PDB file of C-alpha atoms and ligand atoms in Angstrom:
ATOM      1  CA  MET C1322      67.708 250.327 129.333  1.00 66.00           C
ATOM      2  CA  GLY C1323      67.770 251.041 125.464  1.00 70.00           C
ATOM      3  CA  CYS C1324      69.041 248.282 123.788  1.00 87.00           C
ATOM      4  CA  THR C1325      70.980 245.181 123.806  1.00 88.00           C
ATOM      5  CA  ILE C1326      74.601 244.550 121.924  1.00 85.00           C
ATOM      6  CA  LEU C1327      76.884 242.084 121.864  1.00 84.00           C
ATOM      7  CA  ASP C1328      74.945 240.114 124.755  1.00 89.00           C
ATOM      8  CA  TYR C1329      75.668 243.671 126.907  1.00 93.00           C
ATOM      9  CA  GLU C1330      72.188 245.448 128.016  1.00 93.00           C
ATOM     10  CA  VAL C1331      72.645 249.207 126.994  1.00 96.00           C
ATOM     11  CA  TYR C1332      71.893 252.094 129.618  1.00 96.00           C
ATOM     12  CA  SER C1333      72.674 255.339 127.390  1.00 96.00           C
ATOM     13  CA  TYR C1334      71.847 258.180 129.156  1.00 97.00           C
ATOM     14  CA  GLU C1335      72.904 262.733 128.358  1.00 97.00           C
ATOM     15  CA  GLU C1336      74.507 263.271 131.973  1.00 98.00           C
ATOM     16  CA  VAL C1337      75.777 261.144 134.519  1.00 98.00           C
ATOM     17  CA  SER C1338      77.972 261.833 137.514  1.00 97.00           C
ATOM     18  CA  SER C1339      80.368 258.988 136.106  1.00 98.00           C
ATOM     19  CA  THR C1340      79.541 255.962 134.122  1.00 98.00           C
ATOM     20  CA  ASN C1341      81.351 253.566 136.436  1.00 97.00           C
ATOM     21  CA  GLU C1342      78.908 254.448 139.649  1.00 96.00           C
ATOM     22  CA  VAL C1343      75.571 254.680 137.485  1.00 96.00           C
ATOM     23  CA  ALA C1344      76.781 250.838 135.812  1.00 95.00           C
ATOM     24  CA  LYS C1345      78.024 249.879 139.716  1.00 92.00           C
ATOM     25  CA  GLU C1346      74.175 251.097 140.923  1.00 92.00           C
ATOM     26  CA  ILE C1347      72.763 249.514 137.758  1.00 92.00           C
ATOM     27  CA  ALA C1348      74.278 246.101 138.738  1.00 89.00           C
ATOM     28  CA  ARG C1349      73.027 246.323 142.132  1.00 87.00           C
ATOM     29  CA  ARG C1350      69.556 246.368 141.674  1.00 88.00           C
ATOM     30  CA  SER C1351      69.378 244.479 138.441  1.00 86.00           C
ATOM     31  CA  GLU C1352      70.357 240.724 137.593  1.00 84.00           C
ATOM     32  CA  ALA C1353      72.065 241.713 134.312  1.00 86.00           C
ATOM     33  CA  PRO C1354      75.457 239.723 134.079  1.00 89.00           C
ATOM     34  CA  ARG C1355      76.799 242.466 131.775  1.00 93.00           C
ATOM     35  CA  ILE C1356      76.062 245.797 131.054  1.00 95.00           C
ATOM     36  CA  VAL C1357      77.726 248.777 129.524  1.00 97.00           C
ATOM     37  CA  VAL C1358      76.351 252.636 130.399  1.00 97.00           C
ATOM     38  CA  LEU C1359      76.785 254.943 127.909  1.00 98.00           C
ATOM     39  CA  ALA C1360      77.190 258.863 128.427  1.00 98.00           C
ATOM     40  CA  GLU C1361      77.130 261.764 126.328  1.00 98.00           C
ATOM     41  CA  THR C1362      78.600 263.871 129.351  1.00 98.00           C
ATOM     42  CA  GLN C1363      79.860 262.791 133.328  1.00 98.00           C
ATOM     43  CA  THR C1364      79.600 265.710 135.443  1.00 97.00           C
ATOM     44  CA  SER C1365      82.404 263.782 138.269  1.00 96.00           C
ATOM     45  CA  GLY C1366      84.398 261.850 135.081  1.00 97.00           C
ATOM     46  CA  LYS C1367      86.782 259.686 137.233  1.00 96.00           C
ATOM     47  CA  GLY C1368      90.545 259.401 136.255  1.00 95.00           C
ATOM     48  CA  ARG C1369      92.853 256.947 137.997  1.00 92.00           C
ATOM     49  CA  PHE C1370      94.816 258.086 141.373  1.00 89.00           C
ATOM     50  CA  GLY C1371      91.379 259.934 142.248  1.00 89.00           C
ATOM     51  CA  ARG C1372      92.091 262.386 139.153  1.00 92.00           C
ATOM     52  CA  ASN C1373      89.165 264.550 137.606  1.00 94.00           C
ATOM     53  CA  TRP C1374      88.194 263.125 133.745  1.00 96.00           C
ATOM     54  CA  ILE C1375      87.232 265.771 131.346  1.00 94.00           C
ATOM     55  CA  SER C1376      84.114 264.716 129.904  1.00 96.00           C
ATOM     56  CA  PRO C1377      82.389 267.125 127.723  1.00 95.00           C
ATOM     57  CA  LYS C1378      80.208 266.639 124.802  1.00 95.00           C
ATOM     58  CA  GLY C1379      81.390 264.595 122.179  1.00 97.00           C
ATOM     59  CA  GLY C1380      83.780 262.158 123.439  1.00 98.00           C
ATOM     60  CA  ILE C1381      82.679 258.580 124.114  1.00 98.00           C
ATOM     61  CA  TRP C1382      82.524 258.148 127.964  1.00 98.00           C
ATOM     62  CA  LEU C1383      81.474 254.517 128.858  1.00 98.00           C
ATOM     63  CA  SER C1384      81.282 251.783 131.314  1.00 98.00           C
ATOM     64  CA  ILE C1385      81.038 248.285 130.794  1.00 97.00           C
ATOM     65  CA  LEU C1386      80.428 245.905 133.912  1.00 96.00           C
ATOM     66  CA  LEU C1387      80.672 242.499 134.644  1.00 94.00           C
ATOM     67  CA  ARG C1388      79.573 240.727 137.400  1.00 89.00           C
ATOM     68  CA  GLN C1389      81.558 238.220 138.524  1.00 84.00           C
ATOM     69  CA  GLN C1390      84.987 238.269 141.118  1.00 82.00           C
ATOM     70  CA  THR C1391      87.523 239.814 139.674  1.00 85.00           C
ATOM     71  CA  SER C1392      91.574 239.926 141.533  1.00 87.00           C
ATOM     72  CA  PRO C1393      93.203 242.795 140.914  1.00 88.00           C
ATOM     73  CA  THR C1394      95.392 241.214 138.693  1.00 91.00           C
ATOM     74  CA  GLU C1395      92.636 240.294 136.226  1.00 91.00           C
ATOM     75  CA  ALA C1396      91.182 244.111 136.900  1.00 92.00           C
ATOM     76  CA  LEU C1397      94.711 245.274 135.218  1.00 94.00           C
ATOM     77  CA  LYS C1398      94.640 242.843 132.328  1.00 96.00           C
ATOM     78  CA  SER C1399      91.574 244.024 131.485  1.00 96.00           C
ATOM     79  CA  THR C1400      92.751 247.630 131.260  1.00 97.00           C
ATOM     80  CA  PHE C1401      95.163 245.967 128.669  1.00 98.00           C
ATOM     81  CA  LEU C1402      92.574 244.810 126.597  1.00 98.00           C
ATOM     82  CA  ALA C1403      90.577 247.286 126.756  1.00 98.00           C
ATOM     83  CA  SER C1404      93.313 250.113 125.373  1.00 98.00           C
ATOM     84  CA  SER C1405      93.983 247.450 123.104  1.00 98.00           C
ATOM     85  CA  ALA C1406      90.345 247.600 121.672  1.00 98.00           C
ATOM     86  CA  ALA C1407      90.641 251.129 121.508  1.00 98.00           C
ATOM     87  CA  ALA C1408      93.484 251.552 119.831  1.00 98.00           C
ATOM     88  CA  GLU C1409      92.803 249.125 117.202  1.00 98.00           C
ATOM     89  CA  ALA C1410      89.599 250.742 116.950  1.00 97.00           C
ATOM     90  CA  ILE C1411      91.231 253.733 116.183  1.00 97.00           C
ATOM     91  CA  GLU C1412      93.392 252.639 113.686  1.00 97.00           C
ATOM     92  CA  ARG C1413      91.048 250.746 111.739  1.00 95.00           C
ATOM     93  CA  GLY C1414      88.472 253.799 111.830  1.00 95.00           C
ATOM     94  CA  PHE C1415      90.465 256.911 111.211  1.00 95.00           C
ATOM     95  CA  ALA C1416      94.375 255.380 109.316  1.00 88.00           C
ATOM     96  CA  LEU C1417      96.032 256.829 112.829  1.00 96.00           C
ATOM     97  CA  GLN C1418      98.653 255.357 114.522  1.00 97.00           C
ATOM     98  CA  ALA C1419      97.570 254.677 117.799  1.00 98.00           C
ATOM     99  CA  GLU C1420     100.662 253.711 120.755  1.00 98.00           C
ATOM    100  CA  LEU C1421     100.255 252.388 124.258  1.00 98.00           C
ATOM    101  CA  LYS C1422     101.801 253.841 127.486  1.00 97.00           C
ATOM    102  CA  TRP C1423     101.780 251.810 130.634  1.00 97.00           C
ATOM    103  CA  PRO C1424      99.675 251.120 131.928  1.00 95.00           C
ATOM    104  CA  ASN C1425      96.380 252.272 130.560  1.00 93.00           C
ATOM    105  CA  ASP C1426      96.735 255.189 128.410  1.00 97.00           C
ATOM    106  CA  VAL C1427      95.930 255.533 124.632  1.00 98.00           C
ATOM    107  CA  LEU C1428      98.714 257.718 122.953  1.00 98.00           C
ATOM    108  CA  VAL C1429      98.005 259.270 119.090  1.00 98.00           C
ATOM    109  CA  ASN C1430     101.072 261.284 118.165  1.00 96.00           C
ATOM    110  CA  GLY C1431     102.549 260.929 121.694  1.00 95.00           C
ATOM    111  CA  LYS C1432      99.503 261.872 123.226  1.00 97.00           C
ATOM    112  CA  LYS C1433      96.964 261.043 125.171  1.00 97.00           C
ATOM    113  CA  ILE C1434      93.377 259.851 123.603  1.00 98.00           C
ATOM    114  CA  CYS C1435      92.044 257.426 125.762  1.00 98.00           C
ATOM    115  CA  GLY C1436      91.956 256.414 129.307  1.00 97.00           C
ATOM    116  CA  VAL C1437      90.826 253.457 131.148  1.00 98.00           C
ATOM    117  CA  LEU C1438      90.118 253.043 134.850  1.00 96.00           C
ATOM    118  CA  ALA C1439      88.903 249.439 135.514  1.00 95.00           C
ATOM    119  CA  GLU C1440      87.327 249.204 139.269  1.00 92.00           C
ATOM    120  CA  THR C1441      86.594 245.795 140.682  1.00 89.00           C
ATOM    121  CA  THR C1442      85.030 244.369 144.469  1.00 77.00           C
ATOM    122  CA  THR C1443      87.871 244.012 146.985  1.00 67.00           C
ATOM    123  CA  ARG C1444      85.962 243.043 149.959  1.00 64.00           C
ATOM    124  CA  GLU C1445      85.174 238.751 150.222  1.00 60.00           C
ATOM    125  CA  GLY C1446      80.879 238.621 150.351  1.00 60.00           C
ATOM    126  CA  SER C1447      80.189 241.634 148.667  1.00 65.00           C
ATOM    127  CA  PHE C1448      78.470 242.263 145.309  1.00 70.00           C
ATOM    128  CA  LYS C1449      81.098 241.167 142.959  1.00 83.00           C
ATOM    129  CA  PHE C1450      81.622 243.002 139.916  1.00 88.00           C
ATOM    130  CA  LEU C1451      84.549 244.206 137.335  1.00 93.00           C
ATOM    131  CA  VAL C1452      83.611 247.695 135.876  1.00 96.00           C
ATOM    132  CA  VAL C1453      85.653 248.925 132.798  1.00 97.00           C
ATOM    133  CA  GLY C1454      85.159 252.488 132.574  1.00 98.00           C
ATOM    134  CA  VAL C1455      86.821 254.320 129.173  1.00 98.00           C
ATOM    135  CA  GLY C1456      87.217 257.345 127.863  1.00 98.00           C
ATOM    136  CA  ILE C1457      87.824 258.463 124.371  1.00 98.00           C
ATOM    137  CA  ASN C1458      88.680 262.015 123.407  1.00 98.00           C
ATOM    138  CA  ALA C1459      86.727 261.542 120.194  1.00 98.00           C
ATOM    139  CA  ASN C1460      84.455 264.808 118.401  1.00 97.00           C
ATOM    140  CA  VAL C1461      86.354 267.289 121.802  1.00 97.00           C
ATOM    141  CA  HIS C1462      87.507 270.315 121.741  1.00 95.00           C
ATOM    142  CA  MET C1463      91.110 271.245 122.660  1.00 95.00           C
ATOM    143  CA  LYS C1464      89.634 273.962 124.168  1.00 94.00           C
ATOM    144  CA  SER C1465      87.662 271.712 126.525  1.00 93.00           C
ATOM    145  CA  PHE C1466      91.089 270.768 128.179  1.00 93.00           C
ATOM    146  CA  PRO C1467      92.423 273.380 130.366  1.00 91.00           C
ATOM    147  CA  LYS C1468      95.493 274.831 129.454  1.00 92.00           C
ATOM    148  CA  HIS C1469      97.988 273.108 130.946  1.00 91.00           C
ATOM    149  CA  LEU C1470      97.090 269.715 129.687  1.00 90.00           C
ATOM    150  CA  ARG C1471      97.274 270.426 125.914  1.00 90.00           C
ATOM    151  CA  ASP C1472     100.746 269.401 125.628  1.00 93.00           C
ATOM    152  CA  ARG C1473      99.900 265.727 126.522  1.00 95.00           C
ATOM    153  CA  VAL C1474      96.295 265.138 125.597  1.00 97.00           C
ATOM    154  CA  THR C1475      94.581 265.543 122.230  1.00 97.00           C
ATOM    155  CA  SER C1476      91.480 264.089 120.678  1.00 97.00           C
ATOM    156  CA  LEU C1477      90.437 262.705 117.108  1.00 98.00           C
ATOM    157  CA  LYS C1478      88.755 265.645 116.064  1.00 97.00           C
ATOM    158  CA  HIS C1479      91.824 267.589 116.793  1.00 97.00           C
ATOM    159  CA  GLU C1480      94.489 264.988 114.972  1.00 97.00           C
ATOM    160  CA  LEU C1481      92.057 264.518 112.083  1.00 96.00           C
ATOM    161  CA  ASP C1482      90.548 268.246 111.567  1.00 94.00           C
ATOM    162  CA  CYS C1483      86.991 266.636 111.539  1.00 95.00           C
ATOM    163  CA  GLY C1484      84.478 265.036 113.723  1.00 94.00           C
ATOM    164  CA  VAL C1485      83.974 261.529 113.516  1.00 96.00           C
ATOM    165  CA  GLU C1486      80.953 258.873 113.702  1.00 96.00           C
ATOM    166  CA  LEU C1487      80.472 258.420 117.580  1.00 97.00           C
ATOM    167  CA  LYS C1488      78.182 254.989 117.190  1.00 96.00           C
ATOM    168  CA  SER C1489      80.300 253.277 114.996  1.00 96.00           C
ATOM    169  CA  LEU C1490      83.716 253.973 116.901  1.00 97.00           C
ATOM    170  CA  THR C1491      81.922 253.101 120.227  1.00 97.00           C
ATOM    171  CA  LEU C1492      80.740 249.698 118.470  1.00 97.00           C
ATOM    172  CA  ASP C1493      84.157 248.712 116.987  1.00 97.00           C
ATOM    173  CA  PHE C1494      85.523 249.494 120.430  1.00 98.00           C
ATOM    174  CA  LEU C1495      82.631 246.602 122.252  1.00 97.00           C
ATOM    175  CA  GLU C1496      82.978 244.215 119.668  1.00 97.00           C
ATOM    176  CA  GLY C1497      86.970 244.241 120.401  1.00 98.00           C
ATOM    177  CA  PHE C1498      86.998 244.345 123.785  1.00 98.00           C
ATOM    178  CA  ASP C1499      84.400 241.625 124.512  1.00 96.00           C
ATOM    179  CA  ARG C1500      86.545 239.558 121.817  1.00 97.00           C
ATOM    180  CA  ARG C1501      89.651 239.791 123.319  1.00 98.00           C
ATOM    181  CA  PHE C1502      87.680 239.390 127.037  1.00 96.00           C
ATOM    182  CA  LYS C1503      86.336 235.951 125.582  1.00 96.00           C
ATOM    183  CA  ARG C1504      89.812 234.971 124.548  1.00 97.00           C
ATOM    184  CA  MET C1505      91.667 236.033 127.958  1.00 96.00           C
ATOM    185  CA  LYS C1506      89.157 233.006 129.602  1.00 93.00           C
ATOM    186  CA  GLN C1507      89.945 230.935 127.063  1.00 96.00           C
ATOM    187  CA  GLY C1508      93.620 231.200 127.995  1.00 96.00           C
ATOM    188  CA  TYR C1509      95.139 233.305 125.273  1.00 97.00           C
ATOM    189  CA  TRP C1510      96.500 236.170 127.753  1.00 97.00           C
ATOM    190  CA  SER C1511     100.256 235.709 126.565  1.00 97.00           C
ATOM    191  CA  ASN C1512      98.635 236.549 122.971  1.00 98.00           C
ATOM    192  CA  LEU C1513      96.950 239.093 124.463  1.00 98.00           C
ATOM    193  CA  LEU C1514     100.170 240.938 126.269  1.00 98.00           C
ATOM    194  CA  GLN C1515     101.852 240.288 122.415  1.00 98.00           C
ATOM    195  CA  GLU C1516      99.357 242.056 121.091  1.00 98.00           C
ATOM    196  CA  TRP C1517      99.555 245.243 123.771  1.00 98.00           C
ATOM    197  CA  LYS C1518     103.873 245.196 123.672  1.00 98.00           C
ATOM    198  CA  GLY C1519     103.266 245.238 120.039  1.00 97.00           C
ATOM    199  CA  ARG C1520     101.856 248.525 120.556  1.00 98.00           C
ATOM    200  CA  ALA C1521     104.171 249.727 123.344  1.00 97.00           C
ATOM    201  CA  SER C1522     106.416 252.305 122.341  1.00 91.00           C
ATOM    202  CA  PHE C1523     108.127 252.963 125.215  1.00 96.00           C
ATOM    203  CA  LEU C1524     109.386 249.835 125.927  1.00 97.00           C
ATOM    204  CA  GLY C1525     112.927 249.811 125.951  1.00 97.00           C
ATOM    205  CA  LYS C1526     113.336 253.718 126.178  1.00 96.00           C
ATOM    206  CA  ARG C1527     114.960 255.347 129.370  1.00 96.00           C
ATOM    207  CA  VAL C1528     111.700 256.139 131.780  1.00 97.00           C
ATOM    208  CA  GLU C1529     110.353 258.058 134.752  1.00 96.00           C
ATOM    209  CA  VAL C1530     107.699 256.026 136.807  1.00 96.00           C
ATOM    210  CA  ARG C1531     105.956 258.188 139.552  1.00 94.00           C
ATOM    211  CA  SER C1532     103.847 256.775 141.895  1.00 89.00           C
ATOM    212  CA  PHE C1533     102.874 257.368 145.380  1.00 85.00           C
ATOM    213  CA  GLU C1534     105.439 255.755 147.271  1.00 87.00           C
ATOM    214  CA  GLU C1535     108.394 256.126 144.791  1.00 91.00           C
ATOM    215  CA  THR C1536     109.847 257.407 141.594  1.00 94.00           C
ATOM    216  CA  LEU C1537     111.973 255.053 139.504  1.00 95.00           C
ATOM    217  CA  VAL C1538     114.058 256.205 136.413  1.00 96.00           C
ATOM    218  CA  GLY C1539     115.718 254.178 134.238  1.00 96.00           C
ATOM    219  CA  GLN C1540     114.749 251.447 130.906  1.00 97.00           C
ATOM    220  CA  ALA C1541     111.377 249.782 130.700  1.00 97.00           C
ATOM    221  CA  LEU C1542     112.777 246.295 129.861  1.00 97.00           C
ATOM    222  CA  ASP C1543     109.577 244.359 129.692  1.00 97.00           C
ATOM    223  CA  ILE C1544     105.699 243.918 130.856  1.00 98.00           C
ATOM    224  CA  ASP C1545     105.599 240.857 132.834  1.00 97.00           C
ATOM    225  CA  GLU C1546     102.305 238.265 132.529  1.00 96.00           C
ATOM    226  CA  ASP C1547     100.664 240.266 135.712  1.00 96.00           C
ATOM    227  CA  CYS C1548     100.987 243.854 133.606  1.00 97.00           C
ATOM    228  CA  ALA C1549     103.769 244.738 136.062  1.00 96.00           C
ATOM    229  CA  LEU C1550     106.504 247.017 134.505  1.00 97.00           C
ATOM    230  CA  ILE C1551     110.249 245.555 134.592  1.00 97.00           C
ATOM    231  CA  ILE C1552     112.790 248.670 135.051  1.00 97.00           C
ATOM    232  CA  ARG C1553     116.305 248.321 134.742  1.00 97.00           C
ATOM    233  CA  LEU C1554     117.003 251.193 137.296  1.00 96.00           C
ATOM    234  CA  GLU C1555     120.168 253.594 136.870  1.00 90.00           C
ATOM    235  CA  SER C1556     122.257 251.596 139.435  1.00 93.00           C
ATOM    236  CA  GLY C1557     121.926 248.368 137.440  1.00 93.00           C
ATOM    237  CA  ILE C1558     119.135 246.715 139.451  1.00 96.00           C
ATOM    238  CA  THR C1559     116.061 245.775 138.109  1.00 97.00           C
ATOM    239  CA  LYS C1560     112.618 246.194 140.048  1.00 96.00           C
ATOM    240  CA  LYS C1561     108.713 245.848 138.969  1.00 95.00           C
ATOM    241  CA  ALA C1562     106.283 248.613 139.384  1.00 94.00           C
ATOM    242  CA  ARG C1563     102.470 247.685 139.615  1.00 91.00           C
ATOM    243  CA  ALA C1564     101.408 251.038 139.470  1.00 91.00           C
ATOM    244  CA  GLY C1565     101.861 254.747 138.709  1.00 93.00           C
ATOM    245  CA  ASP C1566     102.398 257.041 135.875  1.00 94.00           C
ATOM    246  CA  LEU C1567     105.368 256.906 132.983  1.00 96.00           C
ATOM    247  CA  GLN C1568     106.924 259.033 131.375  1.00 94.00           C
ATOM    248  CA  VAL C1569     109.134 258.650 128.360  1.00 95.00           C
ATOM    249  CA  ARG C1570     112.499 260.431 129.418  1.00 90.00           C
ATOM    250  CA  SER C1571     115.256 262.109 126.863  1.00 74.00           C
TER     251      SER C1571
HETATM  252  C1  BTN K1696      92.483 257.754 133.376  1.00 55.54           C
HETATM  253  O1  BTN K1696      93.643 257.484 132.656  1.00 55.54           O
HETATM  254  O2  BTN K1696      93.073 258.461 134.031  1.00 55.54           O
HETATM  255  C2  BTN K1696      91.314 256.988 133.622  1.00 55.54           C
HETATM  256  C3  BTN K1696      90.334 257.659 132.621  1.00 55.54           C
HETATM  257  C4  BTN K1696      88.957 256.885 132.999  1.00 55.54           C
HETATM  258  C5  BTN K1696      87.524 257.458 132.312  1.00 55.54           C
HETATM  259  C6  BTN K1696      86.607 256.981 131.904  1.00 55.54           C
HETATM  260  S1  BTN K1696      85.214 258.048 130.863  1.00 55.54           S
HETATM  261  C7  BTN K1696      84.420 256.538 131.382  1.00 55.54           C
HETATM  262  C8  BTN K1696      84.335 256.264 132.991  1.00 55.54           C
HETATM  263  N1  BTN K1696      84.058 257.066 134.025  1.00 55.54           N
HETATM  264  C9  BTN K1696      84.580 257.445 134.526  1.00 55.54           C
HETATM  265  O3  BTN K1696      84.344 258.108 135.558  1.00 55.54           O
HETATM  266  N2  BTN K1696      85.620 257.518 134.056  1.00 55.54           N
HETATM  267  C10 BTN K1696      86.135 256.658 133.095  1.00 55.54           C
END
């Protein structure tokens, strides 16, 4: 452990497998209620649906671990808080416009710049935690991404044509997440959801949502209080999607 920021014990590494995994390992052997794990690179960075998350030097790869019982809905709400905090930190720090894409992406100029992966304990009686893993493509060179991803992802370095200061962006993000998490605990979830929706440019548009079970195509109407996407299908029926990958369709 190196230092404490905002009551979080901070652990920084040059290289780890995945900050989410390291945060869980540390929490199993320590009593700390709040932990942040930072790494310069990850060798097995994890994305949603078991995907690989490319994590070269220059990015912000971090996990926040809170020792508490968390429902799957609260974990999803926490990903919303993390993406709002990342969007705000990017907008304030660099005067870029950041948009949010359901359920967990931050976009700049229509391309993904940040992703969030929350994990929680599902079994009763076992060690209880919520881990919120956040990856921000900060000073990441576009060449680090495979060719097939380059039209869908971006980095701050690419958008600004210069490098950014990682420490202040990390602190801005952590402060924004912590503030929002406390407000959620105080009962202000509806306001936080409103804030999230304010950056959700896909709302009202024709979208496609792919999950393991099905592909839904229709108009994105709204997000409900539990973070589900409400979609009006082309048949006129309204459905709720709880997980999946969303693309705006022209
Ligand atoms: C996604 O959009 O699919 C989620 C990506 C989450 C990536 C971050 S990087 C830090 C933390 N550690 C991981 O292994 N994954 C998350």
